Amino acid sequence: MSLLHTVNKSPFERNSLESCLRLAEDGHAVLLIEDAAVAALDGTAHTETIKNATGRLSMYVLGPDLDARGLSRDRVIDGIEIVDYDRFVMLACEHDSVQSWL
Amino acid sequence: MSEEGIIKKLMYVNRKAPYGTIYALESLEVVLIGAAFDQQVSLAFVDDGVYQLTRSQNTDGIGMKNFSPTYAALGDYDVRHIYVERESLEARGLTVEDLMPLTYEDEDDDWAEKESLRIVDSSELATLMGEQDVVLSF
């Protein structure tokens, strides 16, 4: 089974992303949306954990959520792909199911 | 009823990122409403609250109103003390350069434009919080 995990909470406030990364299987996709977009930035207290995850998971962040929060696209961790809403839909279709981490 | 109102020290503590939840916008609205009551108001931005003050927020892509320009108007509402916790910025890889400049005009100093935003460390913020009559959390 190939899964798309979506996370919408900041890792500074909730452990949703942490749990997602712990329980997602190798090769799964993880898309950071809404407040979770802040996790995609390089140089934060969570950067190391997320960098490690990019080796075994396909990591994505929703660009419009970065823009809304004034987070520069240039500062996104290498290995995280920035996607738009159309690509979000494509990702959902390409995977067998979507699991939301709220 | 007394003619002179009682002036209290009031601090709004903001700890949530904008747009994902309604807290940031609600806090801003309460601050603007409260500004009509001549209290000694300060704002603190802690934890994910620091994301509320980032420069160049652009919400075109998410279909929500960008309310960040309103923070720049706080000076006109006599809100002159805006504290941002240094530790929260550092944990998020942000610096003061990533934040909007916030100022007020000092009528006691020929309307000179002065900074209202100040970066403070945890211990200083703790002291400031301890001095308040009321702390409102968002």
JSON list of C-alpha atoms in Angstrom, two decimals:
[
{"chain": "A", "resi": 1, "resn": "MET", "atom": "CA", "xyz": [0.00, 0.00, 0.00]},
{"chain": "A", "resi": 2, "resn": "SER", "atom": "CA", "xyz": [1.25, 3.42, -0.92]},
{"chain": "A", "resi": 3, "resn": "LEU", "atom": "CA", "xyz": [-0.03, 6.14, 1.39]},
{"chain": "A", "resi": 4, "resn": "LEU", "atom": "CA", "xyz": [-0.13, 9.90, 1.34]},
{"chain": "A", "resi": 5, "resn": "HIS", "atom": "CA", "xyz": [0.08, 11.34, 4.85]},
{"chain": "A", "resi": 6, "resn": "THR", "atom": "CA", "xyz": [-1.08, 14.91, 5.37]},
{"chain": "A", "resi": 7, "resn": "VAL", "atom": "CA", "xyz": [-0.04, 16.85, 8.47]},
{"chain": "A", "resi": 8, "resn": "ASN", "atom": "CA", "xyz": [-1.63, 20.22, 9.32]},
{"chain": "A", "resi": 9, "resn": "LYS", "atom": "CA", "xyz": [-0.22, 21.08, 12.77]},
{"chain": "A", "resi": 10, "resn": "SER", "atom": "CA", "xyz": [2.98, 22.90, 13.67]},
{"chain": "A", "resi": 11, "resn": "PRO", "atom": "CA", "xyz": [5.58, 20.52, 15.17]},
{"chain": "A", "resi": 12, "resn": "PHE", "atom": "CA", "xyz": [6.29, 23.21, 17.77]},
{"chain": "A", "resi": 13, "resn": "GLU", "atom": "CA", "xyz": [2.76, 22.89, 19.10]},
{"chain": "A", "resi": 14, "resn": "ARG", "atom": "CA", "xyz": [1.63, 19.29, 18.55]},
{"chain": "A", "resi": 15, "resn": "ASN", "atom": "CA", "xyz": [3.29, 15.93, 18.05]},
{"chain": "A", "resi": 16, "resn": "SER", "atom": "CA", "xyz": [1.27, 15.13, 14.88]},
{"chain": "A", "resi": 17, "resn": "LEU", "atom": "CA", "xyz": [4.29, 15.32, 12.58]},
{"chain": "A", "resi": 18, "resn": "GLU", "atom": "CA", "xyz": [6.47, 13.38, 15.00]},
{"chain": "A", "resi": 19, "resn": "SER", "atom": "CA", "xyz": [3.89, 10.57, 15.18]},
{"chain": "A", "resi": 20, "resn": "CYS", "atom": "CA", "xyz": [3.40, 10.63, 11.42]},
{"chain": "A", "resi": 21, "resn": "LEU", "atom": "CA", "xyz": [7.14, 10.27, 10.78]},
{"chain": "A", "resi": 22, "resn": "ARG", "atom": "CA", "xyz": [7.37, 7.47, 13.36]},
{"chain": "A", "resi": 23, "resn": "LEU", "atom": "CA", "xyz": [4.51, 5.47, 11.87]},
{"chain": "A", "resi": 24, "resn": "ALA", "atom": "CA", "xyz": [4.81, 6.16, 8.13]},
{"chain": "A", "resi": 25, "resn": "GLU", "atom": "CA", "xyz": [6.44, 3.29, 6.23]},
{"chain": "A", "resi": 26, "resn": "ASP", "atom": "CA", "xyz": [9.44, 3.69, 3.92]},
{"chain": "A", "resi": 27, "resn": "GLY", "atom": "CA", "xyz": [8.41, 5.00, 0.53]},
{"chain": "A", "resi": 28, "resn": "HIS", "atom": "CA", "xyz": [5.25, 6.72, 1.77]},
{"chain": "A", "resi": 29, "resn": "ALA", "atom": "CA", "xyz": [4.60, 10.37, 0.97]},
{"chain": "A", "resi": 30, "resn": "VAL", "atom": "CA", "xyz": [4.17, 13.12, 3.58]},
{"chain": "A", "resi": 31, "resn": "LEU", "atom": "CA", "xyz": [2.59, 16.47, 2.66]},
{"chain": "A", "resi": 32, "resn": "LEU", "atom": "CA", "xyz": [2.91, 19.41, 5.07]},
{"chain": "A", "resi": 33, "resn": "ILE", "atom": "CA", "xyz": [-0.11, 21.71, 4.89]},
{"chain": "A", "resi": 34, "resn": "GLU", "atom": "CA", "xyz": [-1.58, 24.65, 6.87]},
{"chain": "A", "resi": 35, "resn": "ASP", "atom": "CA", "xyz": [0.39, 25.27, 10.11]},
{"chain": "A", "resi": 36, "resn": "ALA", "atom": "CA", "xyz": [2.64, 22.26, 9.39]},
{"chain": "A", "resi": 37, "resn": "ALA", "atom": "CA", "xyz": [4.24, 24.31, 6.59]},
{"chain": "A", "resi": 38, "resn": "VAL", "atom": "CA", "xyz": [6.48, 25.88, 9.24]},
{"chain": "A", "resi": 39, "resn": "ALA", "atom": "CA", "xyz": [8.18, 22.48, 9.62]},
{"chain": "A", "resi": 40, "resn": "ALA", "atom": "CA", "xyz": [9.57, 22.71, 6.08]},
{"chain": "A", "resi": 41, "resn": "LEU", "atom": "CA", "xyz": [11.94, 25.56, 6.93]},
{"chain": "A", "resi": 42, "resn": "ASP", "atom": "CA", "xyz": [15.68, 24.97, 7.26]},
{"chain": "A", "resi": 43, "resn": "GLY", "atom": "CA", "xyz": [17.45, 26.04, 10.44]},
{"chain": "A", "resi": 44, "resn": "THR", "atom": "CA", "xyz": [14.70, 25.26, 12.97]},
{"chain": "A", "resi": 45, "resn": "ALA", "atom": "CA", "xyz": [14.75, 23.02, 16.03]},
{"chain": "A", "resi": 46, "resn": "HIS", "atom": "CA", "xyz": [12.98, 20.33, 13.97]},
{"chain": "A", "resi": 47, "resn": "THR", "atom": "CA", "xyz": [15.09, 20.53, 10.82]},
{"chain": "A", "resi": 48, "resn": "GLU", "atom": "CA", "xyz": [17.33, 17.57, 11.70]},
{"chain": "A", "resi": 49, "resn": "THR", "atom": "CA", "xyz": [14.38, 15.17, 12.27]},
{"chain": "A", "resi": 50, "resn": "ILE", "atom": "CA", "xyz": [12.76, 16.21, 9.01]},
{"chain": "A", "resi": 51, "resn": "LYS", "atom": "CA", "xyz": [16.01, 16.03, 7.02]},
{"chain": "A", "resi": 52, "resn": "ASN", "atom": "CA", "xyz": [16.43, 12.46, 8.24]},
{"chain": "A", "resi": 53, "resn": "ALA", "atom": "CA", "xyz": [12.91, 11.61, 7.10]},
{"chain": "A", "resi": 54, "resn": "THR", "atom": "CA", "xyz": [13.54, 12.87, 3.54]},
{"chain": "A", "resi": 55, "resn": "GLY", "atom": "CA", "xyz": [15.83, 9.89, 3.02]},
{"chain": "A", "resi": 56, "resn": "ARG", "atom": "CA", "xyz": [13.06, 7.30, 3.32]},
{"chain": "A", "resi": 57, "resn": "LEU", "atom": "CA", "xyz": [9.86, 9.27, 2.67]},
{"chain": "A", "resi": 58, "resn": "SER", "atom": "CA", "xyz": [8.80, 11.56, -0.17]},
{"chain": "A", "resi": 59, "resn": "MET", "atom": "CA", "xyz": [8.30, 14.90, 1.55]},
{"chain": "A", "resi": 60, "resn": "TYR", "atom": "CA", "xyz": [6.18, 17.75, 0.18]},
{"chain": "A", "resi": 61, "resn": "VAL", "atom": "CA", "xyz": [4.99, 21.15, 1.42]},
{"chain": "A", "resi": 62, "resn": "LEU", "atom": "CA", "xyz": [2.08, 23.18, 0.09]},
{"chain": "A", "resi": 63, "resn": "GLY", "atom": "CA", "xyz": [3.54, 26.41, -1.35]},
{"chain": "A", "resi": 64, "resn": "PRO", "atom": "CA", "xyz": [0.51, 28.68, -0.72]},
{"chain": "A", "resi": 65, "resn": "ASP", "atom": "CA", "xyz": [0.71, 27.83, 3.00]},
{"chain": "A", "resi": 66, "resn": "LEU", "atom": "CA", "xyz": [4.38, 28.90, 3.07]},
{"chain": "A", "resi": 67, "resn": "ASP", "atom": "CA", "xyz": [3.50, 32.18, 1.30]},
{"chain": "A", "resi": 68, "resn": "ALA", "atom": "CA", "xyz": [0.62, 32.95, 3.67]},
{"chain": "A", "resi": 69, "resn": "ARG", "atom": "CA", "xyz": [2.92, 32.69, 6.67]},
{"chain": "A", "resi": 70, "resn": "GLY", "atom": "CA", "xyz": [5.68, 34.80, 5.11]},
{"chain": "A", "resi": 71, "resn": "LEU", "atom": "CA", "xyz": [8.01, 31.78, 4.94]},
{"chain": "A", "resi": 72, "resn": "SER", "atom": "CA", "xyz": [10.44, 32.13, 2.05]},
{"chain": "A", "resi": 73, "resn": "ARG", "atom": "CA", "xyz": [10.39, 29.29, -0.45]},
{"chain": "A", "resi": 74, "resn": "ASP", "atom": "CA", "xyz": [14.18, 29.67, -0.71]},
{"chain": "A", "resi": 75, "resn": "ARG", "atom": "CA", "xyz": [14.54, 28.52, 2.88]},
{"chain": "A", "resi": 76, "resn": "VAL", "atom": "CA", "xyz": [12.77, 25.18, 2.52]},
{"chain": "A", "resi": 77, "resn": "ILE", "atom": "CA", "xyz": [14.88, 22.14, 3.43]},
{"chain": "A", "resi": 78, "resn": "ASP", "atom": "CA", "xyz": [16.56, 20.47, 0.42]},
{"chain": "A", "resi": 79, "resn": "GLY", "atom": "CA", "xyz": [14.67, 17.27, -0.28]},
{"chain": "A", "resi": 80, "resn": "ILE", "atom": "CA", "xyz": [11.23, 18.72, 0.42]},
{"chain": "A", "resi": 81, "resn": "GLU", "atom": "CA", "xyz": [9.34, 19.45, -2.79]},
{"chain": "A", "resi": 82, "resn": "ILE", "atom": "CA", "xyz": [7.11, 22.54, -2.89]},
{"chain": "A", "resi": 83, "resn": "VAL", "atom": "CA", "xyz": [3.74, 21.77, -4.49]},
{"chain": "A", "resi": 84, "resn": "ASP", "atom": "CA", "xyz": [0.58, 23.67, -5.45]},
{"chain": "A", "resi": 85, "resn": "TYR", "atom": "CA", "xyz": [-3.08, 22.64, -4.95]},
{"chain": "A", "resi": 86, "resn": "ASP", "atom": "CA", "xyz": [-3.24, 20.86, -8.33]},
{"chain": "A", "resi": 87, "resn": "ARG", "atom": "CA", "xyz": [-0.28, 18.70, -7.35]},
{"chain": "A", "resi": 88, "resn": "PHE", "atom": "CA", "xyz": [-1.95, 18.05, -3.95]},
{"chain": "A", "resi": 89, "resn": "VAL", "atom": "CA", "xyz": [-4.91, 16.55, -5.84]},
{"chain": "A", "resi": 90, "resn": "MET", "atom": "CA", "xyz": [-2.56, 14.54, -8.07]},
{"chain": "A", "resi": 91, "resn": "LEU", "atom": "CA", "xyz": [-0.74, 13.17, -5.03]},
{"chain": "A", "resi": 92, "resn": "ALA", "atom": "CA", "xyz": [-4.04, 12.14, -3.45]},
{"chain": "A", "resi": 93, "resn": "CYS", "atom": "CA", "xyz": [-5.00, 10.33, -6.68]},
{"chain": "A", "resi": 94, "resn": "GLU", "atom": "CA", "xyz": [-1.63, 8.66, -7.16]},
{"chain": "A", "resi": 95, "resn": "HIS", "atom": "CA", "xyz": [-1.71, 7.03, -3.72]},
{"chain": "A", "resi": 96, "resn": "ASP", "atom": "CA", "xyz": [-3.95, 4.20, -2.52]},
{"chain": "A", "resi": 97, "resn": "SER", "atom": "CA", "xyz": [-5.27, 6.31, 0.34]},
{"chain": "A", "resi": 98, "resn": "VAL", "atom": "CA", "xyz": [-4.76, 9.48, 2.32]},
{"chain": "A", "resi": 99, "resn": "GLN", "atom": "CA", "xyz": [-4.16, 9.53, 6.06]},
{"chain": "A", "resi": 100, "resn": "SER", "atom": "CA", "xyz": [-4.65, 12.85, 7.88]},
{"chain": "A", "resi": 101, "resn": "TRP", "atom": "CA", "xyz": [-2.65, 13.60, 11.01]},
{"chain": "A", "resi": 102, "resn": "LEU", "atom": "CA", "xyz": [-4.64, 16.26, 12.83]},
{"chain": "B", "resi": 1, "resn": "MET", "atom": "CA", "xyz": [-18.93, 55.70, 39.51]},
{"chain": "B", "resi": 2, "resn": "SER", "atom": "CA", "xyz": [-15.55, 57.34, 39.69]},
{"chain": "B", "resi": 3, "resn": "GLU", "atom": "CA", "xyz": [-14.79, 60.00, 37.09]},
{"chain": "B", "resi": 4, "resn": "GLU", "atom": "CA", "xyz": [-11.28, 58.74, 36.45]},
{"chain": "B", "resi": 5, "resn": "GLY", "atom": "CA", "xyz": [-11.08, 55.20, 35.17]},
{"chain": "B", "resi": 6, "resn": "ILE", "atom": "CA", "xyz": [-8.72, 52.70, 36.67]},
{"chain": "B", "resi": 7, "resn": "ILE", "atom": "CA", "xyz": [-5.79, 52.08, 34.38]},
{"chain": "B", "resi": 8, "resn": "LYS", "atom": "CA", "xyz": [-4.64, 48.48, 34.39]},
{"chain": "B", "resi": 9, "resn": "LYS", "atom": "CA", "xyz": [-1.62, 46.82, 32.88]},
{"chain": "B", "resi": 10, "resn": "LEU", "atom": "CA", "xyz": [-2.90, 44.43, 30.28]},
{"chain": "B", "resi": 11, "resn": "MET", "atom": "CA", "xyz": [-0.85, 41.96, 28.25]},
{"chain": "B", "resi": 12, "resn": "TYR", "atom": "CA", "xyz": [-2.07, 39.93, 25.30]},
{"chain": "B", "resi": 13, "resn": "VAL", "atom": "CA", "xyz": [-0.02, 36.74, 24.87]},
{"chain": "B", "resi": 14, "resn": "ASN", "atom": "CA", "xyz": [-0.06, 35.29, 21.35]},
{"chain": "B", "resi": 15, "resn": "ARG", "atom": "CA", "xyz": [1.18, 31.73, 20.91]},
{"chain": "B", "resi": 16, "resn": "LYS", "atom": "CA", "xyz": [-0.39, 30.47, 17.67]},
{"chain": "B", "resi": 17, "resn": "ALA", "atom": "CA", "xyz": [0.65, 30.69, 14.01]},
{"chain": "B", "resi": 18, "resn": "PRO", "atom": "CA", "xyz": [-1.73, 32.72, 11.82]},
{"chain": "B", "resi": 19, "resn": "TYR", "atom": "CA", "xyz": [-4.29, 31.24, 9.36]},
{"chain": "B", "resi": 20, "resn": "GLY", "atom": "CA", "xyz": [-4.25, 27.61, 10.59]},
{"chain": "B", "resi": 21, "resn": "THR", "atom": "CA", "xyz": [-6.50, 28.59, 13.49]},
{"chain": "B", "resi": 22, "resn": "ILE", "atom": "CA", "xyz": [-8.57, 31.69, 14.24]},
{"chain": "B", "resi": 23, "resn": "TYR", "atom": "CA", "xyz": [-6.64, 32.66, 17.42]},
{"chain": "B", "resi": 24, "resn": "ALA", "atom": "CA", "xyz": [-4.28, 35.19, 15.82]},
{"chain": "B", "resi": 25, "resn": "LEU", "atom": "CA", "xyz": [-7.05, 37.15, 14.08]},
{"chain": "B", "resi": 26, "resn": "GLU", "atom": "CA", "xyz": [-9.34, 37.03, 17.14]},
{"chain": "B", "resi": 27, "resn": "SER", "atom": "CA", "xyz": [-6.54, 38.33, 19.36]},
{"chain": "B", "resi": 28, "resn": "LEU", "atom": "CA", "xyz": [-5.85, 41.22, 16.99]},
{"chain": "B", "resi": 29, "resn": "GLU", "atom": "CA", "xyz": [-9.53, 42.15, 16.94]},
{"chain": "B", "resi": 30, "resn": "VAL", "atom": "CA", "xyz": [-9.76, 42.10, 20.73]},
{"chain": "B", "resi": 31, "resn": "VAL", "atom": "CA", "xyz": [-6.63, 44.27, 20.97]},
{"chain": "B", "resi": 32, "resn": "LEU", "atom": "CA", "xyz": [-8.14, 46.84, 18.59]},
{"chain": "B", "resi": 33, "resn": "ILE", "atom": "CA", "xyz": [-11.46, 46.88, 20.45]},
{"chain": "B", "resi": 34, "resn": "GLY", "atom": "CA", "xyz": [-9.70, 47.04, 23.83]},
{"chain": "B", "resi": 35, "resn": "ALA", "atom": "CA", "xyz": [-7.59, 49.98, 22.63]},
{"chain": "B", "resi": 36, "resn": "ALA", "atom": "CA", "xyz": [-10.69, 52.19, 23.03]},
{"chain": "B", "resi": 37, "resn": "PHE", "atom": "CA", "xyz": [-10.54, 51.76, 26.82]},
{"chain": "B", "resi": 38, "resn": "ASP", "atom": "CA", "xyz": [-7.34, 53.66, 27.70]},
{"chain": "B", "resi": 39, "resn": "GLN", "atom": "CA", "xyz": [-5.51, 50.82, 29.36]},
{"chain": "B", "resi": 40, "resn": "GLN", "atom": "CA", "xyz": [-1.77, 50.22, 29.46]},
{"chain": "B", "resi": 41, "resn": "VAL", "atom": "CA", "xyz": [-1.57, 47.57, 26.76]},
{"chain": "B", "resi": 42, "resn": "SER", "atom": "CA", "xyz": [1.29, 45.36, 25.65]},
{"chain": "B", "resi": 43, "resn": "LEU", "atom": "CA", "xyz": [1.49, 42.40, 23.29]},
{"chain": "B", "resi": 44, "resn": "ALA", "atom": "CA", "xyz": [3.77, 39.39, 23.64]},
{"chain": "B", "resi": 45, "resn": "PHE", "atom": "CA", "xyz": [4.55, 36.96, 20.84]},
{"chain": "B", "resi": 46, "resn": "VAL", "atom": "CA", "xyz": [5.75, 33.60, 22.05]},
{"chain": "B", "resi": 47, "resn": "ASP", "atom": "CA", "xyz": [6.12, 30.10, 20.52]},
{"chain": "B", "resi": 48, "resn": "ASP", "atom": "CA", "xyz": [4.35, 29.87, 17.12]},
{"chain": "B", "resi": 49, "resn": "GLY", "atom": "CA", "xyz": [2.89, 33.34, 17.79]},
{"chain": "B", "resi": 50, "resn": "VAL", "atom": "CA", "xyz": [6.09, 34.81, 16.31]},
{"chain": "B", "resi": 51, "resn": "TYR", "atom": "CA", "xyz": [4.91, 33.69, 12.84]},
{"chain": "B", "resi": 52, "resn": "GLN", "atom": "CA", "xyz": [2.12, 36.29, 13.10]},
{"chain": "B", "resi": 53, "resn": "LEU", "atom": "CA", "xyz": [4.69, 39.07, 12.62]},
{"chain": "B", "resi": 54, "resn": "THR", "atom": "CA", "xyz": [6.63, 37.73, 9.61]},
{"chain": "B", "resi": 55, "resn": "ARG", "atom": "CA", "xyz": [7.21, 40.07, 6.68]},
{"chain": "B", "resi": 56, "resn": "SER", "atom": "CA", "xyz": [5.68, 39.57, 3.24]},
{"chain": "B", "resi": 57, "resn": "GLN", "atom": "CA", "xyz": [2.79, 37.32, 4.17]},
{"chain": "B", "resi": 58, "resn": "ASN", "atom": "CA", "xyz": [0.82, 36.57, 1.00]},
{"chain": "B", "resi": 59, "resn": "THR", "atom": "CA", "xyz": [-2.50, 34.77, 1.40]},
{"chain": "B", "resi": 60, "resn": "ASP", "atom": "CA", "xyz": [-3.62, 34.96, -2.26]},
{"chain": "B", "resi": 61, "resn": "GLY", "atom": "CA", "xyz": [-3.07, 31.22, -2.63]},
{"chain": "B", "resi": 62, "resn": "ILE", "atom": "CA", "xyz": [-5.15, 30.13, 0.36]},
{"chain": "B", "resi": 63, "resn": "GLY", "atom": "CA", "xyz": [-8.18, 32.37, -0.16]},
{"chain": "B", "resi": 64, "resn": "MET", "atom": "CA", "xyz": [-8.03, 34.03, 3.26]},
{"chain": "B", "resi": 65, "resn": "LYS", "atom": "CA", "xyz": [-7.64, 37.68, 4.21]},
{"chain": "B", "resi": 66, "resn": "ASN", "atom": "CA", "xyz": [-4.07, 38.73, 4.95]},
{"chain": "B", "resi": 67, "resn": "PHE", "atom": "CA", "xyz": [-4.48, 40.60, 8.23]},
{"chain": "B", "resi": 68, "resn": "SER", "atom": "CA", "xyz": [-0.76, 41.16, 8.86]},
{"chain": "B", "resi": 69, "resn": "PRO", "atom": "CA", "xyz": [-0.77, 44.81, 7.65]},
{"chain": "B", "resi": 70, "resn": "THR", "atom": "CA", "xyz": [-3.05, 45.60, 10.61]},
{"chain": "B", "resi": 71, "resn": "TYR", "atom": "CA", "xyz": [-0.18, 45.06, 13.08]},
{"chain": "B", "resi": 72, "resn": "ALA", "atom": "CA", "xyz": [1.48, 48.16, 11.61]},
{"chain": "B", "resi": 73, "resn": "ALA", "atom": "CA", "xyz": [-1.59, 50.19, 12.67]},
{"chain": "B", "resi": 74, "resn": "LEU", "atom": "CA", "xyz": [-1.28, 49.23, 16.35]},
{"chain": "B", "resi": 75, "resn": "GLY", "atom": "CA", "xyz": [0.94, 52.27, 16.98]},
{"chain": "B", "resi": 76, "resn": "ASP", "atom": "CA", "xyz": [-1.99, 54.53, 16.03]},
{"chain": "B", "resi": 77, "resn": "TYR", "atom": "CA", "xyz": [-4.06, 52.78, 18.70]},
{"chain": "B", "resi": 78, "resn": "ASP", "atom": "CA", "xyz": [-1.46, 53.65, 21.35]},
{"chain": "B", "resi": 79, "resn": "VAL", "atom": "CA", "xyz": [-0.10, 50.10, 21.50]},
{"chain": "B", "resi": 80, "resn": "ARG", "atom": "CA", "xyz": [3.59, 50.81, 21.99]},
{"chain": "B", "resi": 81, "resn": "HIS", "atom": "CA", "xyz": [4.95, 47.72, 23.63]},
{"chain": "B", "resi": 82, "resn": "ILE", "atom": "CA", "xyz": [5.28, 44.65, 21.46]},
{"chain": "B", "resi": 83, "resn": "TYR", "atom": "CA", "xyz": [7.56, 41.97, 22.85]},
{"chain": "B", "resi": 84, "resn": "VAL", "atom": "CA", "xyz": [8.87, 38.99, 20.90]},
{"chain": "B", "resi": 85, "resn": "GLU", "atom": "CA", "xyz": [10.59, 36.18, 22.77]},
{"chain": "B", "resi": 86, "resn": "ARG", "atom": "CA", "xyz": [14.13, 35.60, 21.49]},
{"chain": "B", "resi": 87, "resn": "GLU", "atom": "CA", "xyz": [14.09, 31.87, 22.29]},
{"chain": "B", "resi": 88, "resn": "SER", "atom": "CA", "xyz": [10.94, 31.33, 20.20]},
{"chain": "B", "resi": 89, "resn": "LEU", "atom": "CA", "xyz": [12.52, 33.08, 17.20]},
{"chain": "B", "resi": 90, "resn": "GLU", "atom": "CA", "xyz": [15.75, 31.10, 17.50]},
{"chain": "B", "resi": 91, "resn": "ALA", "atom": "CA", "xyz": [14.00, 27.72, 17.70]},
{"chain": "B", "resi": 92, "resn": "ARG", "atom": "CA", "xyz": [12.28, 28.61, 14.42]},
{"chain": "B", "resi": 93, "resn": "GLY", "atom": "CA", "xyz": [15.40, 29.80, 12.61]},
{"chain": "B", "resi": 94, "resn": "LEU", "atom": "CA", "xyz": [14.02, 33.36, 12.49]},
{"chain": "B", "resi": 95, "resn": "THR", "atom": "CA", "xyz": [15.63, 36.71, 13.32]},
{"chain": "B", "resi": 96, "resn": "VAL", "atom": "CA", "xyz": [14.29, 40.23, 13.78]},
{"chain": "B", "resi": 97, "resn": "GLU", "atom": "CA", "xyz": [15.05, 40.78, 10.05]},
{"chain": "B", "resi": 98, "resn": "ASP", "atom": "CA", "xyz": [12.27, 38.31, 9.24]},
{"chain": "B", "resi": 99, "resn": "LEU", "atom": "CA", "xyz": [9.70, 40.40, 11.14]},
{"chain": "B", "resi": 100, "resn": "MET", "atom": "CA", "xyz": [7.72, 43.48, 10.10]},
{"chain": "B", "resi": 101, "resn": "PRO", "atom": "CA", "xyz": [9.00, 46.78, 11.49]},
{"chain": "B", "resi": 102, "resn": "LEU", "atom": "CA", "xyz": [6.46, 48.13, 14.02]},
{"chain": "B", "resi": 103, "resn": "THR", "atom": "CA", "xyz": [6.54, 51.72, 15.21]},
{"chain": "B", "resi": 104, "resn": "TYR", "atom": "CA", "xyz": [4.54, 54.42, 17.00]},
{"chain": "B", "resi": 105, "resn": "GLU", "atom": "CA", "xyz": [4.69, 58.22, 17.07]},
{"chain": "B", "resi": 106, "resn": "ASP", "atom": "CA", "xyz": [5.65, 59.72, 20.43]},
{"chain": "B", "resi": 107, "resn": "GLU", "atom": "CA", "xyz": [3.56, 62.85, 21.07]},
{"chain": "B", "resi": 108, "resn": "ASP", "atom": "CA", "xyz": [5.85, 63.80, 23.99]},
{"chain": "B", "resi": 109, "resn": "ASP", "atom": "CA", "xyz": [8.85, 63.84, 21.66]},
{"chain": "B", "resi": 110, "resn": "ASP", "atom": "CA", "xyz": [7.61, 65.95, 18.70]},
{"chain": "B", "resi": 111, "resn": "TRP", "atom": "CA", "xyz": [5.87, 62.91, 17.18]},
{"chain": "B", "resi": 112, "resn": "ALA", "atom": "CA", "xyz": [9.15, 61.13, 16.62]},
{"chain": "B", "resi": 113, "resn": "GLU", "atom": "CA", "xyz": [8.72, 57.67, 15.14]},
{"chain": "B", "resi": 114, "resn": "LYS", "atom": "CA", "xyz": [9.92, 55.03, 17.59]},
{"chain": "B", "resi": 115, "resn": "GLU", "atom": "CA", "xyz": [10.21, 51.25, 17.58]},
{"chain": "B", "resi": 116, "resn": "SER", "atom": "CA", "xyz": [7.44, 49.45, 19.41]},
{"chain": "B", "resi": 117, "resn": "LEU", "atom": "CA", "xyz": [8.77, 45.96, 18.69]},
{"chain": "B", "resi": 118, "resn": "ARG", "atom": "CA", "xyz": [11.38, 44.64, 21.08]},
{"chain": "B", "resi": 119, "resn": "ILE", "atom": "CA", "xyz": [13.09, 41.25, 21.21]},
{"chain": "B", "resi": 120, "resn": "VAL", "atom": "CA", "xyz": [13.31, 40.05, 24.81]},
{"chain": "B", "resi": 121, "resn": "ASP", "atom": "CA", "xyz": [14.65, 36.87, 26.33]},
{"chain": "B", "resi": 122, "resn": "SER", "atom": "CA", "xyz": [12.54, 34.52, 28.44]},
{"chain": "B", "resi": 123, "resn": "SER", "atom": "CA", "xyz": [13.64, 35.87, 31.79]},
{"chain": "B", "resi": 124, "resn": "GLU", "atom": "CA", "xyz": [12.83, 39.46, 30.80]},
{"chain": "B", "resi": 125, "resn": "LEU", "atom": "CA", "xyz": [9.45, 38.41, 29.41]},
{"chain": "B", "resi": 126, "resn": "ALA", "atom": "CA", "xyz": [8.74, 36.49, 32.62]},
{"chain": "B", "resi": 127, "resn": "THR", "atom": "CA", "xyz": [9.37, 39.67, 34.61]},
{"chain": "B", "resi": 128, "resn": "LEU", "atom": "CA", "xyz": [7.11, 41.70, 32.30]},
{"chain": "B", "resi": 129, "resn": "MET", "atom": "CA", "xyz": [4.32, 39.12, 32.62]},
{"chain": "B", "resi": 130, "resn": "GLY", "atom": "CA", "xyz": [4.68, 39.18, 36.39]},
{"chain": "B", "resi": 131, "resn": "GLU", "atom": "CA", "xyz": [4.06, 42.94, 36.39]},
{"chain": "B", "resi": 132, "resn": "GLN", "atom": "CA", "xyz": [0.68, 42.70, 34.62]},
{"chain": "B", "resi": 133, "resn": "ASP", "atom": "CA", "xyz": [-2.73, 43.13, 36.23]},
{"chain": "B", "resi": 134, "resn": "VAL", "atom": "CA", "xyz": [-4.30, 40.99, 33.54]},
{"chain": "B", "resi": 135, "resn": "VAL", "atom": "CA", "xyz": [-2.82, 38.54, 31.02]},
{"chain": "B", "resi": 136, "resn": "LEU", "atom": "CA", "xyz": [-5.06, 37.49, 28.13]},
{"chain": "B", "resi": 137, "resn": "SER", "atom": "CA", "xyz": [-3.99, 34.34, 26.26]},
{"chain": "B", "resi": 138, "resn": "PHE", "atom": "CA", "xyz": [-4.57, 33.54, 22.62]}
]
